[in-house]
Short mmCIF file of N, CA and C in Angstrom, two decimals:
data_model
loop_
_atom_site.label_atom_id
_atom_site.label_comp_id
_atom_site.label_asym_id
_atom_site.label_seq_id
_atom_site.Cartn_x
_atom_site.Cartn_y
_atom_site.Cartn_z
N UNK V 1 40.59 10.99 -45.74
CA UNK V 1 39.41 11.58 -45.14
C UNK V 1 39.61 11.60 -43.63
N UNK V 2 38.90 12.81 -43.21
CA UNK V 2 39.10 12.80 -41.69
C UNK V 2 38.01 13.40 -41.24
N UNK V 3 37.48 12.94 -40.12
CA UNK V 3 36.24 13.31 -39.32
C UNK V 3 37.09 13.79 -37.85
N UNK V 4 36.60 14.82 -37.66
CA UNK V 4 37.02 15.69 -36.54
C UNK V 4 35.59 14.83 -35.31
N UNK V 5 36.52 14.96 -34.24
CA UNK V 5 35.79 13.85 -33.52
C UNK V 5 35.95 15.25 -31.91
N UNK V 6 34.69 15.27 -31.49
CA UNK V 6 34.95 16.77 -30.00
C UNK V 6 34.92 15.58 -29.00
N UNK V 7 35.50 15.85 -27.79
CA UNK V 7 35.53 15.20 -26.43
C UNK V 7 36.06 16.29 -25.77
N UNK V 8 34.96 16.24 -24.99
CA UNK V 8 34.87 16.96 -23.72
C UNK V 8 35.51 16.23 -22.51
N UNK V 9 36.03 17.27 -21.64
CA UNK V 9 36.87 16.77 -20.59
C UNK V 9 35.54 15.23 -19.74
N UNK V 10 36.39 14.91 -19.04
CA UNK V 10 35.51 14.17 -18.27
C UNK V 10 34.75 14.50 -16.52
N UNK V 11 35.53 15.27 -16.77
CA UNK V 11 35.20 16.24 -15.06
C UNK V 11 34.24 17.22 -15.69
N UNK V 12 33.47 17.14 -16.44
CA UNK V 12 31.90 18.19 -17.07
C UNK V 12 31.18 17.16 -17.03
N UNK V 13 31.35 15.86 -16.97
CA UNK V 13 30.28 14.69 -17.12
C UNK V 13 29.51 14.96 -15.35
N UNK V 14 28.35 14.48 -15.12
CA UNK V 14 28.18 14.33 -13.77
C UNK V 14 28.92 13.12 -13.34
N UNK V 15 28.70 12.82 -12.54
CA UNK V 15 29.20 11.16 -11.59
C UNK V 15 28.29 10.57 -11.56
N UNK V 16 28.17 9.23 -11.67
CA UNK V 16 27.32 8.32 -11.89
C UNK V 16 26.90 8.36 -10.13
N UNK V 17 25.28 8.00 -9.89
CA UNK V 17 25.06 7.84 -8.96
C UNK V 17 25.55 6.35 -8.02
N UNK V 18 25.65 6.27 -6.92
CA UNK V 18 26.23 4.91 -6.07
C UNK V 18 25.40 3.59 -6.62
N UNK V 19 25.96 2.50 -6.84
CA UNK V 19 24.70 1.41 -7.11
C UNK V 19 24.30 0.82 -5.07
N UNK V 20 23.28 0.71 -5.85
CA UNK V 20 22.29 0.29 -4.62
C UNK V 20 22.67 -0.77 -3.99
N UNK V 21 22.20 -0.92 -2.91
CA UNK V 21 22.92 -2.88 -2.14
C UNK V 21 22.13 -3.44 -2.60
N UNK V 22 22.90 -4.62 -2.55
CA UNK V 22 21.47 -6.21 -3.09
C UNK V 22 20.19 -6.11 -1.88
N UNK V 23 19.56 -6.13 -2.11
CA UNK V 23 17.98 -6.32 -1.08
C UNK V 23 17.73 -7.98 -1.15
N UNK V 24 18.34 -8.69 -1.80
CA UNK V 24 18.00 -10.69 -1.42
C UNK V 24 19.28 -10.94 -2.35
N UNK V 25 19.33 -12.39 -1.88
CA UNK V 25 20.23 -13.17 -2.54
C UNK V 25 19.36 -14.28 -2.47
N UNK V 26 19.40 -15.07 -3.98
CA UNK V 26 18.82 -16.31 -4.32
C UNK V 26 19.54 -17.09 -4.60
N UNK V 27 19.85 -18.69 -4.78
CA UNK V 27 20.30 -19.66 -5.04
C UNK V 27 19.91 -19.48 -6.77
N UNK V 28 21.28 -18.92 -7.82
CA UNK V 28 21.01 -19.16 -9.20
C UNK V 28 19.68 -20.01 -9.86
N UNK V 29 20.59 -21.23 -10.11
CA UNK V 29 19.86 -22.31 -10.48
C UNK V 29 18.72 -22.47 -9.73
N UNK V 30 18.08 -22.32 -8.91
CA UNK V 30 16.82 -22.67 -8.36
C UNK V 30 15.83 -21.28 -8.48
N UNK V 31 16.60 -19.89 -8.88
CA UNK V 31 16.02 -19.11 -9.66
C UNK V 31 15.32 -19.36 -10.66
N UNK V 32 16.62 -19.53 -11.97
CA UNK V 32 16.10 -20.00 -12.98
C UNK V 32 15.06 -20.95 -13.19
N UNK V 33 15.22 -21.86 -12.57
CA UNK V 33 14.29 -23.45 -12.54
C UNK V 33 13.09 -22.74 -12.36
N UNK V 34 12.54 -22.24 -11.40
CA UNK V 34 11.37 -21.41 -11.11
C UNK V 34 11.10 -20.28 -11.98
N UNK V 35 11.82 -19.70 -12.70
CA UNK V 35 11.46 -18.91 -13.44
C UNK V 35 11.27 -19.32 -14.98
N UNK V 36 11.69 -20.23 -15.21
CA UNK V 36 11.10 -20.93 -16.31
C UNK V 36 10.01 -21.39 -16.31
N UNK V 37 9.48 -21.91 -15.12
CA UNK V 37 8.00 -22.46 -15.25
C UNK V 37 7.06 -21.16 -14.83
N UNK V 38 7.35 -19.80 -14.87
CA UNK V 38 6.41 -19.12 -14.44
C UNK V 38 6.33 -18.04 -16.10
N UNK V 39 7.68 -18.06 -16.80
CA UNK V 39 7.23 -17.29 -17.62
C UNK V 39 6.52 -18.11 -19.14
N UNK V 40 6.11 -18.88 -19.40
CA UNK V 40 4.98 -19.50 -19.80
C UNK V 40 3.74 -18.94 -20.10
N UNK V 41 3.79 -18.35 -18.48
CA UNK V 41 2.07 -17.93 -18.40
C UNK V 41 2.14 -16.43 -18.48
N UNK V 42 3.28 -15.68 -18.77
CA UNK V 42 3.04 -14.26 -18.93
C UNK V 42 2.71 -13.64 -20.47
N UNK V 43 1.65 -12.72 -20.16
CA UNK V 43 1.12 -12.51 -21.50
C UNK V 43 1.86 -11.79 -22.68
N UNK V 44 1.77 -12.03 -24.00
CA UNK V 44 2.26 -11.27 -24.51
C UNK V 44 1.87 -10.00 -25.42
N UNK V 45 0.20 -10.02 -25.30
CA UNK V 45 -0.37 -8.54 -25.51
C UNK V 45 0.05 -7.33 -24.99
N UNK V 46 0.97 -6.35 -26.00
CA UNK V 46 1.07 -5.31 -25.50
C UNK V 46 0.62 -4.43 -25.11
N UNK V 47 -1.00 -4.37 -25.55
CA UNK V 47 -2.21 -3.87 -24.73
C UNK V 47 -1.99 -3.76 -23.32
N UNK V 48 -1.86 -4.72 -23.05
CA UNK V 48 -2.04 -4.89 -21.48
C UNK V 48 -1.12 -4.59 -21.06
N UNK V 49 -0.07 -4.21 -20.51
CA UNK V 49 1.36 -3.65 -20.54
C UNK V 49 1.33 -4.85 -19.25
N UNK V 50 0.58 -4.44 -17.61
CA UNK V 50 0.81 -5.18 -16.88
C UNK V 50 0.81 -6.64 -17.23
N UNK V 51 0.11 -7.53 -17.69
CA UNK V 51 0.07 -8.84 -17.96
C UNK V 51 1.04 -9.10 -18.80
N UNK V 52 2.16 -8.40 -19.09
CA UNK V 52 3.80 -8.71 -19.65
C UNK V 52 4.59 -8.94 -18.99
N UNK V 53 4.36 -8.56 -17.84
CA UNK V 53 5.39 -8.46 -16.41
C UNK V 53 5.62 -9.54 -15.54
N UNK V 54 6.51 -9.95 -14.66
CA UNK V 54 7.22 -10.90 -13.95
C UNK V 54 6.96 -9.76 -12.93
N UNK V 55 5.83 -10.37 -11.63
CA UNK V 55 5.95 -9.79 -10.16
C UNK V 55 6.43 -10.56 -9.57
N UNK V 56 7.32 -9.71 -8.87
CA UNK V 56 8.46 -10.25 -7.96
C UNK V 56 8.11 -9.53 -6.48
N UNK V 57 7.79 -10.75 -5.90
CA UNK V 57 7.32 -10.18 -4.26
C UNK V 57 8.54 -10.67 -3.16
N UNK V 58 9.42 -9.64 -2.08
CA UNK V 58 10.31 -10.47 -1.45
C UNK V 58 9.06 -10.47 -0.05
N UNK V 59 9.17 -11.20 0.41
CA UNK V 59 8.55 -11.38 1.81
C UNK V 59 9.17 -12.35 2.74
N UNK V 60 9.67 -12.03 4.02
CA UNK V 60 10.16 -12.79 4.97
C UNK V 60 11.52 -13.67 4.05
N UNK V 61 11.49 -14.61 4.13
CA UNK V 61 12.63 -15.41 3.44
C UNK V 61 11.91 -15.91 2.22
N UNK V 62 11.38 -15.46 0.94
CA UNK V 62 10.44 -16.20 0.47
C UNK V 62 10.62 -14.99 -0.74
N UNK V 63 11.13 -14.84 -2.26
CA UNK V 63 10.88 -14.58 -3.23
C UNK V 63 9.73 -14.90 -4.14
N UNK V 64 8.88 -14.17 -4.38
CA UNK V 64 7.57 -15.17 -4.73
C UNK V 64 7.63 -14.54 -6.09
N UNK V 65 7.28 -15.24 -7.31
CA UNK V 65 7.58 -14.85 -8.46
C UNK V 65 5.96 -15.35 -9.42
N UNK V 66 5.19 -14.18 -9.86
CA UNK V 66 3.91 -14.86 -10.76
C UNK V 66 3.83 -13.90 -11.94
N UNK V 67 3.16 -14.81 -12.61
CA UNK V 67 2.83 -14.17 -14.22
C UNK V 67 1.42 -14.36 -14.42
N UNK V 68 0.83 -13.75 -14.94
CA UNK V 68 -0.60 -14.14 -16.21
C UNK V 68 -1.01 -13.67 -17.53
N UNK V 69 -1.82 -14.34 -17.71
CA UNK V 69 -2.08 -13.61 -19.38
C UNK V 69 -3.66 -13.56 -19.74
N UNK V 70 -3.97 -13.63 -18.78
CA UNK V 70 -5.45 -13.33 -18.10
C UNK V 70 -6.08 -14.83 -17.88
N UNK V 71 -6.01 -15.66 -18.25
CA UNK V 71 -6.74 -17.31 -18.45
C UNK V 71 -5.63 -18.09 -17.28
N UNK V 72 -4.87 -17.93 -17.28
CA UNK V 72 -3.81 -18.60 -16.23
C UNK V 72 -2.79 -17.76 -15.40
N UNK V 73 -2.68 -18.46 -14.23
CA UNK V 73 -1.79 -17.62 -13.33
C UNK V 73 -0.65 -18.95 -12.88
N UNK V 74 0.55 -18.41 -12.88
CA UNK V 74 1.67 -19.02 -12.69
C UNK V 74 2.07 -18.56 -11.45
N UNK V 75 2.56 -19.19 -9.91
CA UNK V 75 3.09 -18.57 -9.21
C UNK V 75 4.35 -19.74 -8.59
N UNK V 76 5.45 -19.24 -8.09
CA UNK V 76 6.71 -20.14 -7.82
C UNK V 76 6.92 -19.23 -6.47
N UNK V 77 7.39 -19.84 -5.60
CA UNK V 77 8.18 -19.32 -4.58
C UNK V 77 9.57 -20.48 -4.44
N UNK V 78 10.93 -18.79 -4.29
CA UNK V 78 12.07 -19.04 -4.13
C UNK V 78 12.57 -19.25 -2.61
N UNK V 79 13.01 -20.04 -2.22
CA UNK V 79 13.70 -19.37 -0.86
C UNK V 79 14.81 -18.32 -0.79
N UNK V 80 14.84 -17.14 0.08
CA UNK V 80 15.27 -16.22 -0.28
C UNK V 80 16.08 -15.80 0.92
N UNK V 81 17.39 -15.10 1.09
CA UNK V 81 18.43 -14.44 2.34
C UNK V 81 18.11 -13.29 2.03
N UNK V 82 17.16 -12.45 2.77
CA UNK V 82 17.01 -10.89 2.56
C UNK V 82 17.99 -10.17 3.03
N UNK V 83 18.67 -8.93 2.65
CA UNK V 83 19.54 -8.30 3.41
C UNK V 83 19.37 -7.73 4.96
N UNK V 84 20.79 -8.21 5.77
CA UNK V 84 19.88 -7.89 7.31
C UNK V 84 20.91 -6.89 7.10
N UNK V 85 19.30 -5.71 8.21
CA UNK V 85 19.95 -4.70 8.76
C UNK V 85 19.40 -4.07 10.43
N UNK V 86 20.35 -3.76 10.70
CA UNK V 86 19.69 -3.40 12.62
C UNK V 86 18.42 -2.42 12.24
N UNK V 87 18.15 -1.54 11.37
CA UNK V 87 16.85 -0.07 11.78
C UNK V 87 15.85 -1.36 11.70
N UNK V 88 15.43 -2.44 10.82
CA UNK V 88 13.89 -2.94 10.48
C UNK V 88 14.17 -4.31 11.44
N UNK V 89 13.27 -3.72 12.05
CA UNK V 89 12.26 -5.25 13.00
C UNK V 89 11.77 -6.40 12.62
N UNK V 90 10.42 -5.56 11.84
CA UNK V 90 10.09 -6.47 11.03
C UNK V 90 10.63 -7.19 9.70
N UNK V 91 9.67 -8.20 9.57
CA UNK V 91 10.30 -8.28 7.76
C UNK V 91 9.76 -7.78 7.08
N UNK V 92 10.67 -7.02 6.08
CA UNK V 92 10.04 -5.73 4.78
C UNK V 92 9.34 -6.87 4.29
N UNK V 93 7.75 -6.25 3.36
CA UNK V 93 7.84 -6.77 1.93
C UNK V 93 8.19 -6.03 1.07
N UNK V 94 8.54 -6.20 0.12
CA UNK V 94 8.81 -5.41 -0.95
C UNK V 94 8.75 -5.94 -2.53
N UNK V 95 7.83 -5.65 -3.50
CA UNK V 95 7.45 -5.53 -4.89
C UNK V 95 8.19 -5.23 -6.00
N UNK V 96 8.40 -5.64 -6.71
CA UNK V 96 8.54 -5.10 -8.16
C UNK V 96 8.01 -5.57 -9.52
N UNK V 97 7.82 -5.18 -10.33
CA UNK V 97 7.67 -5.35 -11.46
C UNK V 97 8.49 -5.46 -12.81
N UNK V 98 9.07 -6.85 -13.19
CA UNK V 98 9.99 -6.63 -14.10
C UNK V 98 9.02 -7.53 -15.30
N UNK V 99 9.72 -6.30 -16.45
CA UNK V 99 9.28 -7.52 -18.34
C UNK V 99 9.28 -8.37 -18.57
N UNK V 100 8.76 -9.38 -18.38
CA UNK V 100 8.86 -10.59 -18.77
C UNK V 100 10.43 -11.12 -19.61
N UNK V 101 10.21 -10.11 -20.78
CA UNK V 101 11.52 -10.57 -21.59
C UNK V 101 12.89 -10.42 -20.78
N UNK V 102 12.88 -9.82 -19.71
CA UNK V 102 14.14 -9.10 -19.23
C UNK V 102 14.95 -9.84 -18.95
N UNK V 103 14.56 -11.18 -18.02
CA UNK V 103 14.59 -12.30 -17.75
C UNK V 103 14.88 -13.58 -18.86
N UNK V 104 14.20 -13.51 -19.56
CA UNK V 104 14.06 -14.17 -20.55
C UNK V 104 15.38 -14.13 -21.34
N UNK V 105 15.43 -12.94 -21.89
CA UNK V 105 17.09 -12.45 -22.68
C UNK V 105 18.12 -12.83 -21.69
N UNK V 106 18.14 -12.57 -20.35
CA UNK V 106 19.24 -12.55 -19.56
C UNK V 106 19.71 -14.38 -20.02
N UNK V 107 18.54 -15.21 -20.18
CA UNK V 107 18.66 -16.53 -19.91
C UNK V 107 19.01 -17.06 -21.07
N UNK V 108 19.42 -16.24 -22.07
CA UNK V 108 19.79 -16.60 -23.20
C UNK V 108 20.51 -15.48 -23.98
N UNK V 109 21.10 -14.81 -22.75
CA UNK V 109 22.04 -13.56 -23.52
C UNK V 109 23.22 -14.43 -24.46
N UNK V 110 23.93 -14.01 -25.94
CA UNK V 110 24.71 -15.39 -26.33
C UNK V 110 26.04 -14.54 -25.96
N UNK V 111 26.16 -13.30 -25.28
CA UNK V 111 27.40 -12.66 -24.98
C UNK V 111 28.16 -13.06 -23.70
N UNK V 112 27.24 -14.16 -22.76
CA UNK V 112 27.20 -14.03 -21.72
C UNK V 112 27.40 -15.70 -21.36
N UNK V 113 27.14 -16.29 -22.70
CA UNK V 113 27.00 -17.97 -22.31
C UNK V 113 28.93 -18.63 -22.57
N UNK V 114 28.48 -19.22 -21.51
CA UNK V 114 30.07 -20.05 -21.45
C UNK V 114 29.44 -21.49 -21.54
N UNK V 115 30.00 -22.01 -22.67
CA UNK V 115 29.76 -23.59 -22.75
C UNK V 115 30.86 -24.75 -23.11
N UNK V 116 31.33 -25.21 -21.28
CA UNK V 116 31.75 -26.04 -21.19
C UNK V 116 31.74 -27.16 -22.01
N UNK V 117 30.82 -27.52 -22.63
CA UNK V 117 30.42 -29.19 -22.78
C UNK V 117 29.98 -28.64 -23.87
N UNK V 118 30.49 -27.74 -25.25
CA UNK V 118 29.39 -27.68 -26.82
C UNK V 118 29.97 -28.85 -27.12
N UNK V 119 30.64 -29.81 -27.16
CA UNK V 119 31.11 -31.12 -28.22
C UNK V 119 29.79 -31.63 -27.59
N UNK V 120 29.15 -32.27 -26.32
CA UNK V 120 28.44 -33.03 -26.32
C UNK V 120 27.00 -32.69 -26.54
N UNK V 121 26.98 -31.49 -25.86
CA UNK V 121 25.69 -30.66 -26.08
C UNK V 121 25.55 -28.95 -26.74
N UNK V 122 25.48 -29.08 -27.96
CA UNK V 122 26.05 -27.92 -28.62
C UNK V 122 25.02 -26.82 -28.67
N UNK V 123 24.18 -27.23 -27.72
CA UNK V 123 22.70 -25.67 -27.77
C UNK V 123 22.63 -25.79 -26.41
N UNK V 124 23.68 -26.39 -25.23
CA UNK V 124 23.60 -25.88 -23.91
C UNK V 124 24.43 -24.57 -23.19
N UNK V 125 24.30 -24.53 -22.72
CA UNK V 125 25.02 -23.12 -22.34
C UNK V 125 24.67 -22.51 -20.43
N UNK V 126 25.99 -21.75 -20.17
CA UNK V 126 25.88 -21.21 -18.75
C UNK V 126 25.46 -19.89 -19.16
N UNK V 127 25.20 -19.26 -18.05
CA UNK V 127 24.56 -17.65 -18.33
C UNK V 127 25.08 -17.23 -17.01
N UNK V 128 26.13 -16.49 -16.70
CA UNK V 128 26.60 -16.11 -15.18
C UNK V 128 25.48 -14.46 -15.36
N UNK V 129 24.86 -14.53 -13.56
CA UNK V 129 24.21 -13.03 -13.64
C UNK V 129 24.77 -12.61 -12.35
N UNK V 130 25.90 -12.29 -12.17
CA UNK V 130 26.44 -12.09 -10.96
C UNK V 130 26.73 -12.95 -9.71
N UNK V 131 25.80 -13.36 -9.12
CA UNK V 131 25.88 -14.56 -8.60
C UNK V 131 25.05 -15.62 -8.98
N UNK V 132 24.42 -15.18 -9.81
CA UNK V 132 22.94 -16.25 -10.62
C UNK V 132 23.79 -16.93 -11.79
N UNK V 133 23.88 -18.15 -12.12
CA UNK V 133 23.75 -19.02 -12.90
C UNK V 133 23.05 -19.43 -13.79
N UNK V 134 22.52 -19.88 -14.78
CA UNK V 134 21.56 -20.60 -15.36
C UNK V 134 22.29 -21.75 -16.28
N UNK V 135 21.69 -22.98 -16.40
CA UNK V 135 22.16 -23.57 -17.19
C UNK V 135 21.03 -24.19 -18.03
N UNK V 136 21.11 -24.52 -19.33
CA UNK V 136 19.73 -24.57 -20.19
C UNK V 136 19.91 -25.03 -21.37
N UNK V 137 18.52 -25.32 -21.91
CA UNK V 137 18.82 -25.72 -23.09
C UNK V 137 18.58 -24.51 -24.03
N UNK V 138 19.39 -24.62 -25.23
CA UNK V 138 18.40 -22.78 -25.79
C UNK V 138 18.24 -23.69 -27.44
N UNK V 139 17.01 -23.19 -28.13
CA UNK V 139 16.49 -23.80 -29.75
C UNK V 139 16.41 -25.22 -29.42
N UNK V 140 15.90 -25.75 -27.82
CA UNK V 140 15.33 -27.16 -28.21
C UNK V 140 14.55 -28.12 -29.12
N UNK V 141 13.61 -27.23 -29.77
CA UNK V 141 12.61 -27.29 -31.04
C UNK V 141 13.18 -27.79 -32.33
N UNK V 142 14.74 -26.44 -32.52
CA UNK V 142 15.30 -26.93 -33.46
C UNK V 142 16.37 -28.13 -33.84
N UNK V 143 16.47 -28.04 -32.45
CA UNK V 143 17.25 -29.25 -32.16
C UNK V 143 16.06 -30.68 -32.77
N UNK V 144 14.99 -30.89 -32.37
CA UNK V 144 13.88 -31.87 -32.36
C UNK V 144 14.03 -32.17 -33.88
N UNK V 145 14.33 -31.27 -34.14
CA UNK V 145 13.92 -31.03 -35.95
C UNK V 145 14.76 -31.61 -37.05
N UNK V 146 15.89 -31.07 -36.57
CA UNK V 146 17.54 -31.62 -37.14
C UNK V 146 17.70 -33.09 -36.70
N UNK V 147 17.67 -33.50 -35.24
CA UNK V 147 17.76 -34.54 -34.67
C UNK V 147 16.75 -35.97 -36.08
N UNK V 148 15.54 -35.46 -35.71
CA UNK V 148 14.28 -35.86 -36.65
C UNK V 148 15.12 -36.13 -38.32
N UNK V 149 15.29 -35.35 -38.70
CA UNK V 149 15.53 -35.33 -40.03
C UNK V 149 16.55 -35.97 -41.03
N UNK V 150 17.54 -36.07 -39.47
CA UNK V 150 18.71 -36.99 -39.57
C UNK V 150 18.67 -38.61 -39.44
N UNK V 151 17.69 -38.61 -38.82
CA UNK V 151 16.83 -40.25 -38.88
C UNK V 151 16.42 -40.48 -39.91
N UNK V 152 15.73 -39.53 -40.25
CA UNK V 152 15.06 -40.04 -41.34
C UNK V 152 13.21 -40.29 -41.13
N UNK V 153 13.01 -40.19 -39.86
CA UNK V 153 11.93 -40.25 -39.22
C UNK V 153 11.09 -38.72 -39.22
N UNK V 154 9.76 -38.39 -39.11
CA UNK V 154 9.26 -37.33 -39.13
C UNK V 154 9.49 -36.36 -37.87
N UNK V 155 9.59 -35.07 -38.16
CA UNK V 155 9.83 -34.37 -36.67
C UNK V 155 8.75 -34.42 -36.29
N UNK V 156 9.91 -34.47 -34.81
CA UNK V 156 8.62 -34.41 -33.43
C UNK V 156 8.06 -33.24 -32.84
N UNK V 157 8.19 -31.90 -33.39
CA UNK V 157 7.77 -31.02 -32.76
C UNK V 157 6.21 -30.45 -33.76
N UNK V 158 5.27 -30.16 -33.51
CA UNK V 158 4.00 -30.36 -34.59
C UNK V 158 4.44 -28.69 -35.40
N UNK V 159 4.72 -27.69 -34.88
CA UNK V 159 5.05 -26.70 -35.79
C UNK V 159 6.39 -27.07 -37.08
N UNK V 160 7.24 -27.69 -36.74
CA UNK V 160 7.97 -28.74 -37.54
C UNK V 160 7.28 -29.23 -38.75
N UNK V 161 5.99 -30.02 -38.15
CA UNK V 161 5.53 -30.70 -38.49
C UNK V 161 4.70 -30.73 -40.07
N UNK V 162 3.94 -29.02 -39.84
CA UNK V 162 3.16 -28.14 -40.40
C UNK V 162 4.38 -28.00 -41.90
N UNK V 163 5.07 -27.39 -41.20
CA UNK V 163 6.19 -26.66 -41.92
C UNK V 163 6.55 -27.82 -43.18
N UNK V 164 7.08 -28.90 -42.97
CA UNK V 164 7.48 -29.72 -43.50
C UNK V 164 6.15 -30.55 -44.76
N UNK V 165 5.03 -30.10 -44.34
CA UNK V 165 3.91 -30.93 -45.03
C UNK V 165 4.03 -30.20 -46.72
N UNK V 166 3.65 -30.93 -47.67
CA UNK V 166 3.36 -30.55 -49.28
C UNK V 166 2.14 -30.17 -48.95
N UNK V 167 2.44 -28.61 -49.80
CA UNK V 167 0.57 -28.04 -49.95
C UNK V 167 0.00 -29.16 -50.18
N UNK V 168 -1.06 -28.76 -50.10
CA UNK V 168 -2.37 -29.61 -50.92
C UNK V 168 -2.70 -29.44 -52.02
N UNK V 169 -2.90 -29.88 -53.41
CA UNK V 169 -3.61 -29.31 -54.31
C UNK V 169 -5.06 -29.48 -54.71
N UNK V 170 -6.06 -28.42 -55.01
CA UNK V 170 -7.69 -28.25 -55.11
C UNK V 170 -7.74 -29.75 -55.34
N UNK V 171 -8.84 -30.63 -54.22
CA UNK V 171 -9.52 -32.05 -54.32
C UNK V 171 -9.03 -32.71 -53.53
N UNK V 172 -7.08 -32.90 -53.80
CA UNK V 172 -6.66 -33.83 -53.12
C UNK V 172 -6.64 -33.75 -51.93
N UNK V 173 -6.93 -35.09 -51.35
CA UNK V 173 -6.55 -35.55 -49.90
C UNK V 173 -7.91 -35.59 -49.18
N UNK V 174 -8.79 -34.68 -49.33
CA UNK V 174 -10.04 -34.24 -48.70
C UNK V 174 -10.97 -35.31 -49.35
N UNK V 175 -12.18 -35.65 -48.58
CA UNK V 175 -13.50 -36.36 -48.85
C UNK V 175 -13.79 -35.51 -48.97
N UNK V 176 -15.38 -35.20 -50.03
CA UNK V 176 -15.77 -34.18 -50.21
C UNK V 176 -17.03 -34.73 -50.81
N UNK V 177 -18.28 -34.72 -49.91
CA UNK V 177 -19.58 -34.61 -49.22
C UNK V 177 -20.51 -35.01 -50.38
N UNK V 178 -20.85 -35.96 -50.54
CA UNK V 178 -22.02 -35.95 -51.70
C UNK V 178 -23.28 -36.47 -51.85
#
């Protein structure tokens, strides 16, 4: 069997446009660290499209990073090296809006993790993002669980916990009012 396969020259493709300069540089790890405690609080109703999002504010030397999900607001500030250039005087601010998950996946891409140390810690892992780092734990939960079970002791995580319980059957276990 044969499938006839067309390719077109490559000089009919356009050219990819230039990539852009970096606008900040952050210290990896002190990214991440801060960005773990902010995405927590970002919502995950897709209703709301905005309350999914990670705002990312650069101002002066100062990355400021917040989430909500309408009941709580998370905010972290990074210290930040903005790109210098002679035209701006002042210091830009400048905004964006990224997915919550975008971040999230990056910090647990498994194409991307190099792990030095799996004999001692076999759910830790690096995440290189160019010059960003992360280092982390990833399925801590399940770890709690296995860890737990291997004792012999009950897991410590309460969704574990649920999981692991014998139905009930009609009467048992319950007082029932008389």
């Amino acid at each position: 069997m044969s499938v006839p396969v067309t390719v077109h020259p490559l000089e009919e493709y356009p050219s990819l446009p230039p990539a852009a300069p970096p606008v900040v540089t952050v210290d990896g790890p002190e990214f991440f660290r801060h960005l773990a405690r902010v995405l927590p609080a970002a919502g995950k109703d897709n209703t709301l499209p905005v309350l999914t999002m990670v705002s990312l504010t650069l101002s002066g030397r100062s990355l400021r990073m917040a989430t909500s999900d309408r009941y709580r607001l998370t905010v972290a500030d990074v210290p930040a090296q903005p790109r210098e250039t002679d035209t701006e005087a002042a210091e830009p601010t400048e905004a964006v809006l990224v997915p919550a998950r975008v971040p999230a996946q990056v910090a647990q891409a498994p194409g991307h993790v190099h792990r030095p140390d799996r004999d001692r810690h076999p759910r830790r892992g690096t995440v290189p993002a160019g010059h960003l780092e992360h280092r982390g734990r990833r399925d801590h939960h399940r770890h709690l669980r296995r860890r737990a079970h291997q004792s012999g002791q009950p897991p410590a995580h309460p969704a574990a916990r649920r999981r692991d319980r014998q139905p009930r059957r009609p009467g048992e276990g319950r007082s029932t009012p008389t």
